[in-house]
Amino acid sequence: GNCMTWLMYGAFKGDMAVIVTNVLGVSLASFYMVTYLSNCPFPIRDELKQRIALVLGGDGLLFFYVFFVAASGQEDILGVVCNGLSIFMFGSQLSQLNRVRELRNTSPLSLPLSVMALLTSSAWVIYGSIEGDVWIVFPNFIGSILTIATLALFVIYPRGQK
């Protein structure tokens, strides 16, 4: 997933801020998945296990290729993958746009998640700028814009109004 690819990126570059942040992210995501898997209905559990295996397999292939096969361009390969996953993640709340417009309120969206996404993406833009790392700046800049667009929905369609 997203944190796993950023962990690989941080490990490749030797960037401790990226490593520590994403070790925490991978750990929390793993805890959440194990907790959910142990409590969800059986049919969903099987499908979710298949999806987790697919993501872990993809991460494993990426790791093997970058660290053992590719002779050059590893940072760019990881950067492109990390950027794609990050932008997809930031845009995921916008998938509820039609539902928000249909309901004429933002009940399908999480305001705390949106606020935290803006704060973290902005912090990563600042960090990436200081480090001169375009692979960190770009997806987080796009993420900030997408999150601002999501937050604008809370102004246009306040919660509870119809």
mmCIF file of N, CA and C in Angstrom, residues 32-85:
data_model
loop_
_atom_site.group_PDB
_atom_site.id
_atom_site.type_symbol
_atom_site.label_atom_id
_atom_site.label_comp_id
_atom_site.label_asym_id
_atom_site.label_seq_id
_atom_site.Cartn_x
_atom_site.Cartn_y
_atom_site.Cartn_z
ATOM 1 N N TYR A 32 -5.034 -2.238 12.128
ATOM 2 C CA TYR A 32 -6.420 -2.019 11.713
ATOM 3 C C TYR A 32 -6.928 -3.202 10.885
ATOM 4 N N MET A 33 -6.109 -3.682 9.957
ATOM 5 C CA MET A 33 -6.546 -4.785 9.094
ATOM 6 C C MET A 33 -6.755 -6.067 9.886
ATOM 7 N N VAL A 34 -5.844 -6.375 10.782
ATOM 8 C CA VAL A 34 -5.993 -7.585 11.599
ATOM 9 C C VAL A 34 -7.248 -7.474 12.461
ATOM 10 N N THR A 35 -7.468 -6.315 13.055
ATOM 11 C CA THR A 35 -8.660 -6.104 13.889
ATOM 12 C C THR A 35 -9.925 -6.246 13.054
ATOM 13 N N TYR A 36 -9.947 -5.628 11.883
ATOM 14 C CA TYR A 36 -11.123 -5.706 11.025
ATOM 15 C C TYR A 36 -11.350 -7.142 10.556
ATOM 16 N N LEU A 37 -10.275 -7.796 10.121
ATOM 17 C CA LEU A 37 -10.406 -9.178 9.644
ATOM 18 C C LEU A 37 -10.946 -10.110 10.721
ATOM 19 N N SER A 38 -10.546 -9.881 11.952
ATOM 20 C CA SER A 38 -10.999 -10.770 13.023
ATOM 21 C C SER A 38 -12.445 -10.503 13.423
ATOM 22 N N ASN A 39 -13.024 -9.402 12.964
ATOM 23 C CA ASN A 39 -14.388 -9.050 13.355
ATOM 24 C C ASN A 39 -15.386 -8.947 12.209
ATOM 25 N N CYS A 40 -14.936 -9.092 10.971
ATOM 26 C CA CYS A 40 -15.857 -8.922 9.842
ATOM 27 C C CYS A 40 -16.518 -10.256 9.475
ATOM 28 N N PRO A 41 -17.652 -10.193 8.757
ATOM 29 C CA PRO A 41 -18.336 -11.413 8.324
ATOM 30 C C PRO A 41 -17.451 -12.258 7.406
ATOM 31 N N PHE A 42 -17.661 -13.553 7.451
ATOM 32 C CA PHE A 42 -16.809 -14.495 6.731
ATOM 33 C C PHE A 42 -16.666 -14.231 5.234
ATOM 34 N N PRO A 43 -17.770 -13.989 4.472
ATOM 35 C CA PRO A 43 -17.587 -13.759 3.023
ATOM 36 C C PRO A 43 -16.703 -12.540 2.731
ATOM 37 N N ILE A 44 -16.861 -11.493 3.511
ATOM 38 C CA ILE A 44 -16.048 -10.290 3.324
ATOM 39 C C ILE A 44 -14.594 -10.588 3.671
ATOM 40 N N ARG A 45 -14.386 -11.414 4.682
ATOM 41 C CA ARG A 45 -13.040 -11.757 5.140
ATOM 42 C C ARG A 45 -12.234 -12.405 4.018
ATOM 43 N N ASP A 46 -12.839 -13.335 3.299
ATOM 44 C CA ASP A 46 -12.128 -14.010 2.212
ATOM 45 C C ASP A 46 -11.747 -13.033 1.094
ATOM 46 N N GLU A 47 -12.685 -12.173 0.721
ATOM 47 C CA GLU A 47 -12.402 -11.194 -0.329
ATOM 48 C C GLU A 47 -11.308 -10.221 0.122
ATOM 49 N N LEU A 48 -11.378 -9.784 1.356
ATOM 50 C CA LEU A 48 -10.382 -8.856 1.881
ATOM 51 C C LEU A 48 -9.005 -9.504 1.964
ATOM 52 N N LYS A 49 -8.951 -10.768 2.340
ATOM 53 C CA LYS A 49 -7.668 -11.482 2.377
ATOM 54 C C LYS A 49 -7.049 -11.540 0.980
ATOM 55 N N GLN A 50 -7.867 -11.749 -0.033
ATOM 56 C CA GLN A 50 -7.365 -11.776 -1.407
ATOM 57 C C GLN A 50 -6.817 -10.409 -1.823
ATOM 58 N N ARG A 51 -7.511 -9.353 -1.447
ATOM 59 C CA ARG A 51 -7.047 -8.004 -1.783
ATOM 60 C C ARG A 51 -5.745 -7.672 -1.054
ATOM 61 N N ILE A 52 -5.665 -8.055 0.207
ATOM 62 C CA ILE A 52 -4.439 -7.824 0.973
ATOM 63 C C ILE A 52 -3.277 -8.589 0.352
ATOM 64 N N ALA A 53 -3.525 -9.833 -0.039
ATOM 65 C CA ALA A 53 -2.478 -10.637 -0.678
ATOM 66 C C ALA A 53 -2.026 -9.994 -1.988
ATOM 67 N N LEU A 54 -2.962 -9.440 -2.738
ATOM 68 C CA LEU A 54 -2.626 -8.770 -3.999
ATOM 69 C C LEU A 54 -1.745 -7.542 -3.750
ATOM 70 N N VAL A 55 -2.118 -6.729 -2.766
ATOM 71 C CA VAL A 55 -1.330 -5.532 -2.437
ATOM 72 C C VAL A 55 0.053 -5.930 -1.933
ATOM 73 N N LEU A 56 0.109 -6.896 -1.027
ATOM 74 C CA LEU A 56 1.407 -7.332 -0.497
ATOM 75 C C LEU A 56 2.270 -7.957 -1.588
ATOM 76 N N GLY A 57 1.652 -8.698 -2.496
ATOM 77 C CA GLY A 57 2.389 -9.274 -3.622
ATOM 78 C C GLY A 57 2.953 -8.193 -4.520
ATOM 79 N N GLY A 58 2.146 -7.178 -4.813
ATOM 80 C CA GLY A 58 2.615 -6.051 -5.626
ATOM 81 C C GLY A 58 3.752 -5.309 -4.943
ATOM 82 N N ASP A 59 3.613 -5.073 -3.636
ATOM 83 C CA ASP A 59 4.691 -4.416 -2.886
ATOM 84 C C ASP A 59 5.952 -5.269 -2.892
ATOM 85 N N GLY A 60 5.779 -6.575 -2.753
ATOM 86 C CA GLY A 60 6.931 -7.478 -2.771
ATOM 87 C C GLY A 60 7.651 -7.462 -4.110
ATOM 88 N N LEU A 61 6.879 -7.480 -5.198
ATOM 89 C CA LEU A 61 7.485 -7.410 -6.533
ATOM 90 C C LEU A 61 8.213 -6.087 -6.750
ATOM 91 N N LEU A 62 7.609 -4.997 -6.309
ATOM 92 C CA LEU A 62 8.242 -3.687 -6.430
ATOM 93 C C LEU A 62 9.557 -3.665 -5.643
ATOM 94 N N PHE A 63 9.515 -4.162 -4.412
ATOM 95 C CA PHE A 63 10.721 -4.207 -3.573
ATOM 96 C C PHE A 63 11.818 -5.022 -4.245
ATOM 97 N N PHE A 64 11.467 -6.214 -4.705
ATOM 98 C CA PHE A 64 12.454 -7.089 -5.345
ATOM 99 C C PHE A 64 13.063 -6.420 -6.576
ATOM 100 N N TYR A 65 12.208 -5.830 -7.402
ATOM 101 C CA TYR A 65 12.698 -5.194 -8.630
ATOM 102 C C TYR A 65 13.628 -4.020 -8.303
ATOM 103 N N VAL A 66 13.177 -3.150 -7.417
ATOM 104 C CA VAL A 66 13.951 -1.938 -7.119
ATOM 105 C C VAL A 66 15.268 -2.257 -6.419
ATOM 106 N N PHE A 67 15.242 -3.153 -5.458
ATOM 107 C CA PHE A 67 16.428 -3.385 -4.643
ATOM 108 C C PHE A 67 17.348 -4.476 -5.190
ATOM 109 N N PHE A 68 16.851 -5.337 -6.087
ATOM 110 C CA PHE A 68 17.688 -6.447 -6.545
ATOM 111 C C PHE A 68 17.850 -6.553 -8.064
ATOM 112 N N VAL A 69 16.962 -5.961 -8.847
ATOM 113 C CA VAL A 69 17.004 -6.142 -10.299
ATOM 114 C C VAL A 69 17.429 -4.865 -11.022
ATOM 115 N N ALA A 70 16.764 -3.764 -10.739
ATOM 116 C CA ALA A 70 17.012 -2.521 -11.477
ATOM 117 C C ALA A 70 18.445 -2.040 -11.258
ATOM 118 N N ALA A 71 19.094 -1.707 -12.349
ATOM 119 C CA ALA A 71 20.478 -1.227 -12.269
ATOM 120 C C ALA A 71 20.524 0.284 -12.051
ATOM 121 N N SER A 72 19.471 0.992 -12.461
ATOM 122 C CA SER A 72 19.419 2.435 -12.271
ATOM 123 C C SER A 72 17.966 2.885 -12.278
ATOM 124 N N GLY A 73 17.738 4.124 -11.869
ATOM 125 C CA GLY A 73 16.399 4.701 -11.910
ATOM 126 C C GLY A 73 15.491 4.269 -10.777
ATOM 127 N N GLN A 74 16.049 3.646 -9.728
ATOM 128 C CA GLN A 74 15.212 3.146 -8.641
ATOM 129 C C GLN A 74 14.414 4.259 -7.957
ATOM 130 N N GLU A 75 15.060 5.399 -7.725
ATOM 131 C CA GLU A 75 14.365 6.501 -7.056
ATOM 132 C C GLU A 75 13.179 6.969 -7.899
ATOM 133 N N ASP A 76 13.363 7.043 -9.206
ATOM 134 C CA ASP A 76 12.276 7.468 -10.080
ATOM 135 C C ASP A 76 11.138 6.447 -10.113
ATOM 136 N N ILE A 77 11.484 5.171 -10.138
ATOM 137 C CA ILE A 77 10.461 4.119 -10.128
ATOM 138 C C ILE A 77 9.633 4.222 -8.853
ATOM 139 N N LEU A 78 10.313 4.282 -7.715
ATOM 140 C CA LEU A 78 9.604 4.402 -6.444
ATOM 141 C C LEU A 78 8.825 5.711 -6.369
ATOM 142 N N GLY A 79 9.418 6.796 -6.869
ATOM 143 C CA GLY A 79 8.748 8.096 -6.847
ATOM 144 C C GLY A 79 7.451 8.083 -7.626
ATOM 145 N N VAL A 80 7.468 7.498 -8.803
ATOM 146 C CA VAL A 80 6.254 7.432 -9.633
ATOM 147 C C VAL A 80 5.177 6.594 -8.935
ATOM 148 N N VAL A 81 5.552 5.448 -8.405
ATOM 149 C CA VAL A 81 4.576 4.580 -7.718
ATOM 150 C C VAL A 81 4.024 5.282 -6.479
ATOM 151 N N CYS A 82 4.908 5.851 -5.674
ATOM 152 C CA CYS A 82 4.471 6.558 -4.466
ATOM 153 C C CYS A 82 3.560 7.730 -4.814
ATOM 154 N N ASN A 83 3.912 8.486 -5.844
ATOM 155 C CA ASN A 83 3.095 9.626 -6.255
ATOM 156 C C ASN A 83 1.710 9.171 -6.688
ATOM 157 N N GLY A 84 1.658 8.134 -7.514
ATOM 158 C CA GLY A 84 0.364 7.636 -7.983
ATOM 159 C C GLY A 84 -0.532 7.182 -6.844
ATOM 160 N N LEU A 85 0.030 6.410 -5.921
ATOM 161 C CA LEU A 85 -0.768 5.924 -4.783
ATOM 162 C C LEU A 85 -1.204 7.068 -3.875
#
